[in-house]
PDB file of C-alpha atoms in Angstrom:
ATOM      1  CA  UNK A   1      -0.027   0.123   0.150  1.00  0.00           C
ATOM      2  CA  UNK A   2       1.282   3.441  -0.776  1.00  0.00           C
ATOM      3  CA  UNK A   3      -0.005   4.767   2.525  1.00  0.00           C
ATOM      4  CA  UNK A   4      -2.215   7.741   3.279  1.00  0.00           C
ATOM      5  CA  UNK A   5      -2.222  10.032   0.298  1.00  0.00           C
ATOM      6  CA  UNK A   6      -3.059  13.704   0.598  1.00  0.00           C
ATOM      7  CA  UNK A   7      -3.264  16.400  -2.067  1.00  0.00           C
ATOM      8  CA  UNK A   8      -2.217  19.074  -2.628  1.00  0.00           C
ATOM      9  CA  UNK A   9       0.914  18.995  -0.698  1.00  0.00           C
ATOM     10  CA  UNK A  10       0.955  22.864  -0.880  1.00  0.00           C
ATOM     11  CA  UNK A  11      -1.715  25.653  -1.364  1.00  0.00           C
ATOM     12  CA  UNK A  12      -1.283  29.265  -1.521  1.00  0.00           C
ATOM     13  CA  UNK A  13      -4.839  31.143  -1.833  1.00  0.00           C
ATOM     14  CA  UNK A  14      -6.311  34.440  -1.000  1.00  0.00           C
ATOM     15  CA  UNK A  15      -8.613  35.245   1.757  1.00  0.00           C
ATOM     16  CA  UNK A  16     -12.232  34.385   0.896  1.00  0.00           C
ATOM     17  CA  UNK A  17     -11.486  31.626  -1.444  1.00  0.00           C
ATOM     18  CA  UNK A  18     -12.596  28.046  -1.058  1.00  0.00           C
ATOM     19  CA  UNK A  19     -10.023  25.480  -0.305  1.00  0.00           C
ATOM     20  CA  UNK A  20     -10.552  21.682  -0.675  1.00  0.00           C
ATOM     21  CA  UNK A  21      -8.040  19.215   0.702  1.00  0.00           C
ATOM     22  CA  UNK A  22      -8.172  15.602  -0.174  1.00  0.00           C
ATOM     23  CA  UNK A  23      -7.418  12.357   1.450  1.00  0.00           C
ATOM     24  CA  UNK A  24      -6.945   8.757   0.381  1.00  0.00           C
ATOM     25  CA  UNK A  25      -6.501   6.449   3.643  1.00  0.00           C
ATOM     26  CA  UNK A  26      -4.885   2.966   3.707  1.00  0.00           C
ATOM     27  CA  UNK A  27      -6.911   0.365   2.317  1.00  0.00           C
ATOM     28  CA  UNK A  28      -8.871  -1.564   5.092  1.00  0.00           C
ATOM     29  CA  UNK A  29      -8.508   1.101   7.682  1.00  0.00           C
ATOM     30  CA  UNK A  30     -11.857   1.955   9.333  1.00  0.00           C
ATOM     31  CA  UNK A  31     -10.796   5.305  10.827  1.00  0.00           C
ATOM     32  CA  UNK A  32      -9.926   8.464   9.349  1.00  0.00           C
ATOM     33  CA  UNK A  33      -8.719  11.524  11.097  1.00  0.00           C
ATOM     34  CA  UNK A  34      -8.113  15.254   9.990  1.00  0.00           C
ATOM     35  CA  UNK A  35      -5.484  16.992  12.145  1.00  0.00           C
ATOM     36  CA  UNK A  36      -4.290  20.665  11.862  1.00  0.00           C
ATOM     37  CA  UNK A  37      -0.816  21.492  13.051  1.00  0.00           C
ATOM     38  CA  UNK A  38       0.504  24.970  14.009  1.00  0.00           C
ATOM     39  CA  UNK A  39       3.299  26.038  15.931  1.00  0.00           C
ATOM     40  CA  UNK A  40       1.110  27.519  18.952  1.00  0.00           C
ATOM     41  CA  UNK A  41      -1.160  24.527  19.228  1.00  0.00           C
ATOM     42  CA  UNK A  42       0.512  21.454  17.900  1.00  0.00           C
ATOM     43  CA  UNK A  43      -1.554  18.662  16.555  1.00  0.00           C
ATOM     44  CA  UNK A  44      -5.225  19.380  16.834  1.00  0.00           C
ATOM     45  CA  UNK A  45      -7.817  17.091  15.927  1.00  0.00           C
ATOM     46  CA  UNK A  46     -10.452  18.478  13.720  1.00  0.00           C
ATOM     47  CA  UNK A  47     -12.757  15.500  12.977  1.00  0.00           C
ATOM     48  CA  UNK A  48     -12.686  11.726  12.699  1.00  0.00           C
ATOM     49  CA  UNK A  49     -14.655   9.099  10.869  1.00  0.00           C
ATOM     50  CA  UNK A  50     -15.386   5.441  11.422  1.00  0.00           C
ATOM     51  CA  UNK A  51     -16.538   3.597   8.431  1.00  0.00           C
ATOM     52  CA  UNK A  52     -17.157   6.756   6.728  1.00  0.00           C
ATOM     53  CA  UNK A  53     -19.293   8.142   9.281  1.00  0.00           C
ATOM     54  CA  UNK A  54     -18.343  11.398  11.299  1.00  0.00           C
ATOM     55  CA  UNK A  55     -18.047  10.487  14.956  1.00  0.00           C
ATOM     56  CA  UNK A  56     -16.508  13.412  16.522  1.00  0.00           C
ATOM     57  CA  UNK A  57     -16.427  16.979  14.853  1.00  0.00           C
ATOM     58  CA  UNK A  58     -16.081  18.931  18.012  1.00  0.00           C
ATOM     59  CA  UNK A  59     -12.615  20.031  16.833  1.00  0.00           C
ATOM     60  CA  UNK A  60     -13.913  21.824  13.709  1.00  0.00           C
ATOM     61  CA  UNK A  61     -13.120  25.627  14.477  1.00  0.00           C
ATOM     62  CA  UNK A  62     -16.326  26.889  12.973  1.00  0.00           C
ATOM     63  CA  UNK A  63     -18.968  26.568  10.272  1.00  0.00           C
ATOM     64  CA  UNK A  64     -16.487  27.540   7.461  1.00  0.00           C
ATOM     65  CA  UNK A  65     -14.947  24.051   7.883  1.00  0.00           C
ATOM     66  CA  UNK A  66     -16.573  21.019   6.716  1.00  0.00           C
ATOM     67  CA  UNK A  67     -15.482  17.263   6.010  1.00  0.00           C
ATOM     68  CA  UNK A  68     -16.964  14.447   4.165  1.00  0.00           C
ATOM     69  CA  UNK A  69     -16.237  10.860   3.351  1.00  0.00           C
ATOM     70  CA  UNK A  70     -18.328   9.738   0.697  1.00  0.00           C
ATOM     71  CA  UNK A  71     -16.652   6.295   0.648  1.00  0.00           C
ATOM     72  CA  UNK A  72     -14.022   4.284   2.293  1.00  0.00           C
ATOM     73  CA  UNK A  73     -11.295   5.556  -0.060  1.00  0.00           C
ATOM     74  CA  UNK A  74     -11.707   9.248  -0.071  1.00  0.00           C
ATOM     75  CA  UNK A  75     -12.317  12.171   2.283  1.00  0.00           C
ATOM     76  CA  UNK A  76     -12.272  15.963   1.743  1.00  0.00           C
ATOM     77  CA  UNK A  77     -11.773  18.944   4.217  1.00  0.00           C
ATOM     78  CA  UNK A  78     -13.347  22.057   3.146  1.00  0.00           C
ATOM     79  CA  UNK A  79     -12.735  25.568   4.123  1.00  0.00           C
ATOM     80  CA  UNK A  80     -15.177  28.297   2.691  1.00  0.00           C
ATOM     81  CA  UNK A  81     -14.234  31.093   2.894  1.00  0.00           C
ATOM     82  CA  UNK A  82     -10.709  30.681   3.912  1.00  0.00           C
ATOM     83  CA  UNK A  83      -9.029  33.216   6.354  1.00  0.00           C
ATOM     84  CA  UNK A  84      -5.411  33.913   7.002  1.00  0.00           C
ATOM     85  CA  UNK A  85      -5.561  32.279  10.562  1.00  0.00           C
ATOM     86  CA  UNK A  86      -6.474  29.025   8.716  1.00  0.00           C
ATOM     87  CA  UNK A  87      -2.820  28.808   7.637  1.00  0.00           C
ATOM     88  CA  UNK A  88      -1.370  25.581   8.929  1.00  0.00           C
ATOM     89  CA  UNK A  89      -0.278  22.032   7.888  1.00  0.00           C
ATOM     90  CA  UNK A  90      -3.416  19.881   7.543  1.00  0.00           C
ATOM     91  CA  UNK A  91      -2.762  16.170   8.177  1.00  0.00           C
ATOM     92  CA  UNK A  92      -5.089  13.204   7.361  1.00  0.00           C
ATOM     93  CA  UNK A  93      -4.311   9.973   9.081  1.00  0.00           C
ATOM     94  CA  UNK A  94      -5.928   6.648   9.080  1.00  0.00           C
ATOM     95  CA  UNK A  95      -5.886   3.565  11.491  1.00  0.00           C
ATOM     96  CA  UNK A  96      -7.238   0.122  11.676  1.00  0.00           C
ATOM     97  CA  UNK A  97      -8.552   0.524  15.179  1.00  0.00           C
ATOM     98  CA  UNK A  98      -8.723   3.015  18.081  1.00  0.00           C
ATOM     99  CA  UNK A  99      -6.831   2.743  21.363  1.00  0.00           C
ATOM    100  CA  UNK A 100      -4.591  -0.293  22.062  1.00  0.00           C
ATOM    101  CA  UNK A 101      -2.588  -0.909  19.147  1.00  0.00           C
ATOM    102  CA  UNK A 102      -4.109   1.593  16.930  1.00  0.00           C
ATOM    103  CA  UNK A 103      -1.302   3.143  15.148  1.00  0.00           C
ATOM    104  CA  UNK A 104      -2.042   6.363  13.266  1.00  0.00           C
ATOM    105  CA  UNK A 105      -0.667   6.579   9.799  1.00  0.00           C
ATOM    106  CA  UNK A 106      -0.260  10.103   8.725  1.00  0.00           C
ATOM    107  CA  UNK A 107      -0.208  11.392   5.319  1.00  0.00           C
ATOM    108  CA  UNK A 108       2.543  13.919   4.077  1.00  0.00           C
ATOM    109  CA  UNK A 109       0.328  16.736   4.925  1.00  0.00           C
ATOM    110  CA  UNK A 110      -1.117  19.729   2.976  1.00  0.00           C
ATOM    111  CA  UNK A 111       0.488  23.120   3.866  1.00  0.00           C
ATOM    112  CA  UNK A 112      -1.979  25.817   3.616  1.00  0.00           C
ATOM    113  CA  UNK A 113      -1.107  29.519   3.270  1.00  0.00           C
ATOM    114  CA  UNK A 114      -4.126  31.896   3.229  1.00  0.00           C
ATOM    115  CA  UNK A 115      -2.712  35.592   2.059  1.00  0.00           C
TER     116      UNK A 115
ATOM    117  CA  UNK B   1     -12.315  14.625  27.297  1.00  0.00           C
ATOM    118  CA  UNK B   2      -8.757  13.869  27.891  1.00  0.00           C
ATOM    119  CA  UNK B   3      -6.167  16.626  28.487  1.00  0.00           C
ATOM    120  CA  UNK B   4      -2.470  15.812  27.527  1.00  0.00           C
ATOM    121  CA  UNK B   5       0.212  18.366  28.636  1.00  0.00           C
ATOM    122  CA  UNK B   6       3.736  17.881  27.436  1.00  0.00           C
ATOM    123  CA  UNK B   7       7.102  19.394  28.569  1.00  0.00           C
ATOM    124  CA  UNK B   8       9.428  20.808  27.547  1.00  0.00           C
ATOM    125  CA  UNK B   9       8.356  22.425  24.515  1.00  0.00           C
ATOM    126  CA  UNK B  10      11.920  22.717  23.384  1.00  0.00           C
ATOM    127  CA  UNK B  11      15.137  20.825  24.354  1.00  0.00           C
ATOM    128  CA  UNK B  12      18.591  21.041  23.253  1.00  0.00           C
ATOM    129  CA  UNK B  13      21.270  18.184  24.292  1.00  0.00           C
ATOM    130  CA  UNK B  14      24.770  17.681  23.409  1.00  0.00           C
ATOM    131  CA  UNK B  15      25.164  14.675  21.087  1.00  0.00           C
ATOM    132  CA  UNK B  16      25.624  11.510  23.398  1.00  0.00           C
ATOM    133  CA  UNK B  17      23.650  12.913  26.240  1.00  0.00           C
ATOM    134  CA  UNK B  18      20.314  11.602  27.321  1.00  0.00           C
ATOM    135  CA  UNK B  19      16.812  13.468  26.618  1.00  0.00           C
ATOM    136  CA  UNK B  20      13.798  13.131  28.524  1.00  0.00           C
ATOM    137  CA  UNK B  21      10.202  14.564  27.630  1.00  0.00           C
ATOM    138  CA  UNK B  22       7.568  14.280  30.051  1.00  0.00           C
ATOM    139  CA  UNK B  23       3.827  14.132  29.498  1.00  0.00           C
ATOM    140  CA  UNK B  24       0.680  14.148  31.873  1.00  0.00           C
ATOM    141  CA  UNK B  25      -2.860  13.026  31.161  1.00  0.00           C
ATOM    142  CA  UNK B  26      -6.082  13.577  33.053  1.00  0.00           C
ATOM    143  CA  UNK B  27      -8.293  10.705  32.158  1.00  0.00           C
ATOM    144  CA  UNK B  28      -7.361   7.670  34.257  1.00  0.00           C
ATOM    145  CA  UNK B  29      -9.042   5.444  32.118  1.00  0.00           C
ATOM    146  CA  UNK B  30      -6.650   6.091  29.337  1.00  0.00           C
ATOM    147  CA  UNK B  31      -4.939   2.764  28.518  1.00  0.00           C
ATOM    148  CA  UNK B  32      -2.732   3.425  25.396  1.00  0.00           C
ATOM    149  CA  UNK B  33       0.068   5.986  25.227  1.00  0.00           C
ATOM    150  CA  UNK B  34       1.986   6.399  21.901  1.00  0.00           C
ATOM    151  CA  UNK B  35       4.992   8.604  21.046  1.00  0.00           C
ATOM    152  CA  UNK B  36       5.268  10.130  17.565  1.00  0.00           C
ATOM    153  CA  UNK B  37       8.372  11.467  16.130  1.00  0.00           C
ATOM    154  CA  UNK B  38       8.072  14.298  13.292  1.00  0.00           C
ATOM    155  CA  UNK B  39      11.168  15.094  11.502  1.00  0.00           C
ATOM    156  CA  UNK B  40      11.319  18.524   9.758  1.00  0.00           C
ATOM    157  CA  UNK B  41       8.815  18.681   7.041  1.00  0.00           C
ATOM    158  CA  UNK B  42       7.783  14.922   7.416  1.00  0.00           C
ATOM    159  CA  UNK B  43       4.785  13.229   8.721  1.00  0.00           C
ATOM    160  CA  UNK B  44       4.627  12.098  12.327  1.00  0.00           C
ATOM    161  CA  UNK B  45       5.492   8.430  12.641  1.00  0.00           C
ATOM    162  CA  UNK B  46       4.989   6.137  15.478  1.00  0.00           C
ATOM    163  CA  UNK B  47       8.385   5.373  17.343  1.00  0.00           C
ATOM    164  CA  UNK B  48       7.104   3.399  20.720  1.00  0.00           C
ATOM    165  CA  UNK B  49       3.946   3.061  22.536  1.00  0.00           C
ATOM    166  CA  UNK B  50       3.073   1.699  26.051  1.00  0.00           C
ATOM    167  CA  UNK B  51      -0.080  -0.027  27.385  1.00  0.00           C
ATOM    168  CA  UNK B  52      -1.489   0.730  30.853  1.00  0.00           C
ATOM    169  CA  UNK B  53      -0.603  -2.623  32.071  1.00  0.00           C
ATOM    170  CA  UNK B  54       3.153  -2.026  31.493  1.00  0.00           C
ATOM    171  CA  UNK B  55       5.529   0.325  33.357  1.00  0.00           C
ATOM    172  CA  UNK B  56       8.330   0.420  31.017  1.00  0.00           C
ATOM    173  CA  UNK B  57       9.172  -0.564  27.430  1.00  0.00           C
ATOM    174  CA  UNK B  58      12.532  -0.325  25.587  1.00  0.00           C
ATOM    175  CA  UNK B  59      13.462  -0.204  22.034  1.00  0.00           C
ATOM    176  CA  UNK B  60      17.318   0.127  21.609  1.00  0.00           C
ATOM    177  CA  UNK B  61      18.073   3.737  22.555  1.00  0.00           C
ATOM    178  CA  UNK B  62      14.471   4.914  23.315  1.00  0.00           C
ATOM    179  CA  UNK B  63      12.423   3.925  26.335  1.00  0.00           C
ATOM    180  CA  UNK B  64       9.077   4.804  27.536  1.00  0.00           C
ATOM    181  CA  UNK B  65       7.872   4.665  31.285  1.00  0.00           C
ATOM    182  CA  UNK B  66       4.340   4.988  32.599  1.00  0.00           C
ATOM    183  CA  UNK B  67       3.202   6.026  36.123  1.00  0.00           C
ATOM    184  CA  UNK B  68      -0.500   5.327  36.278  1.00  0.00           C
ATOM    185  CA  UNK B  69      -0.959   6.537  39.812  1.00  0.00           C
ATOM    186  CA  UNK B  70       0.540   9.821  38.978  1.00  0.00           C
ATOM    187  CA  UNK B  71      -0.860   9.861  35.479  1.00  0.00           C
ATOM    188  CA  UNK B  72       2.304  10.710  33.687  1.00  0.00           C
ATOM    189  CA  UNK B  73       4.565   9.159  31.141  1.00  0.00           C
ATOM    190  CA  UNK B  74       8.000  10.027  29.733  1.00  0.00           C
ATOM    191  CA  UNK B  75      10.231   9.209  26.819  1.00  0.00           C
ATOM    192  CA  UNK B  76      13.882   8.705  27.328  1.00  0.00           C
ATOM    193  CA  UNK B  77      16.424   8.794  24.466  1.00  0.00           C
ATOM    194  CA  UNK B  78      19.900   7.667  25.405  1.00  0.00           C
ATOM    195  CA  UNK B  79      23.060   8.303  23.542  1.00  0.00           C
ATOM    196  CA  UNK B  80      21.512  10.888  21.475  1.00  0.00           C
ATOM    197  CA  UNK B  81      22.538  11.378  17.820  1.00  0.00           C
ATOM    198  CA  UNK B  82      21.713  14.352  15.421  1.00  0.00           C
ATOM    199  CA  UNK B  83      19.214  12.069  13.782  1.00  0.00           C
ATOM    200  CA  UNK B  84      17.216  12.194  16.897  1.00  0.00           C
ATOM    201  CA  UNK B  85      16.529  16.029  16.315  1.00  0.00           C
ATOM    202  CA  UNK B  86      12.917  16.192  15.575  1.00  0.00           C
ATOM    203  CA  UNK B  87       9.632  17.135  17.102  1.00  0.00           C
ATOM    204  CA  UNK B  88       8.253  14.430  19.421  1.00  0.00           C
ATOM    205  CA  UNK B  89       4.574  14.167  20.352  1.00  0.00           C
ATOM    206  CA  UNK B  90       2.970  12.107  23.137  1.00  0.00           C
ATOM    207  CA  UNK B  91      -0.596  10.872  22.959  1.00  0.00           C
ATOM    208  CA  UNK B  92      -3.023   9.352  25.247  1.00  0.00           C
ATOM    209  CA  UNK B  93      -6.051   7.175  24.206  1.00  0.00           C
ATOM    210  CA  UNK B  94      -8.793   4.927  25.601  1.00  0.00           C
ATOM    211  CA  UNK B  95      -9.760   1.863  23.834  1.00  0.00           C
ATOM    212  CA  UNK B  96     -12.396   2.806  21.398  1.00  0.00           C
ATOM    213  CA  UNK B  97     -11.863   6.670  21.738  1.00  0.00           C
ATOM    214  CA  UNK B  98      -9.743   8.987  19.826  1.00  0.00           C
ATOM    215  CA  UNK B  99      -5.876   9.957  20.501  1.00  0.00           C
ATOM    216  CA  UNK B 100      -5.289  13.130  22.233  1.00  0.00           C
ATOM    217  CA  UNK B 101      -2.117  14.515  21.570  1.00  0.00           C
ATOM    218  CA  UNK B 102       0.491  16.868  23.570  1.00  0.00           C
ATOM    219  CA  UNK B 103       1.688  20.070  21.933  1.00  0.00           C
ATOM    220  CA  UNK B 104       5.037  18.625  21.059  1.00  0.00           C
ATOM    221  CA  UNK B 105       8.665  19.017  21.988  1.00  0.00           C
ATOM    222  CA  UNK B 106      11.306  20.179  19.627  1.00  0.00           C
ATOM    223  CA  UNK B 107      14.415  18.290  20.264  1.00  0.00           C
ATOM    224  CA  UNK B 108      17.808  19.401  19.010  1.00  0.00           C
ATOM    225  CA  UNK B 109      20.827  17.203  19.378  1.00  0.00           C
ATOM    226  CA  UNK B 110      24.008  19.427  19.023  1.00  0.00           C
ATOM    227  CA  UNK B 111      27.011  17.574  17.385  1.00  0.00           C
TER     228      UNK B 111
END
């Protein structure tokens, strides 16, 4: 397996524009997570899915953020409209299980810069 | 929910010295504690983990200790090398629940 695949790797956009980040998890992994990484806050969980169903979205900062997982092999994180404070690295991760032995496999990340 | 605190936020050591990173957690029910290493510009990757029924685990130069009573766990790196320079994240998890991460420790090993 190629691992968790994210796109784009880098995105530079202007304030107010819509941003869509994409993720392909490892085949067979039932859990998918979206994290945001900043210097100030480290790794913040935004939302996670189990079998394509959103389980906990309490980390989504505000209504401008939305995430979907239409099938087991694809997820999107959308920001509309984007703001400069959204600039961060967004990681997608997948895992075969939670808790004991549930290793998180991260993608390479999508570095978002909002001007 | 669980709250994980990690210290220090930055750490510099001379090559060959030991490095210790400490984390505390709030939920006594948490039973799984992984550590992730993130090299500059790379993705976080699991380097070692420990379960709540174990007090210590070693893997070559790295070891993790867990004190359930005090609700803290630590990462120990001995004989540090420049390749150990990275950001290290601790996490706590309860079976069937999500991972809660600390804010990270940036370790620099000075040659």
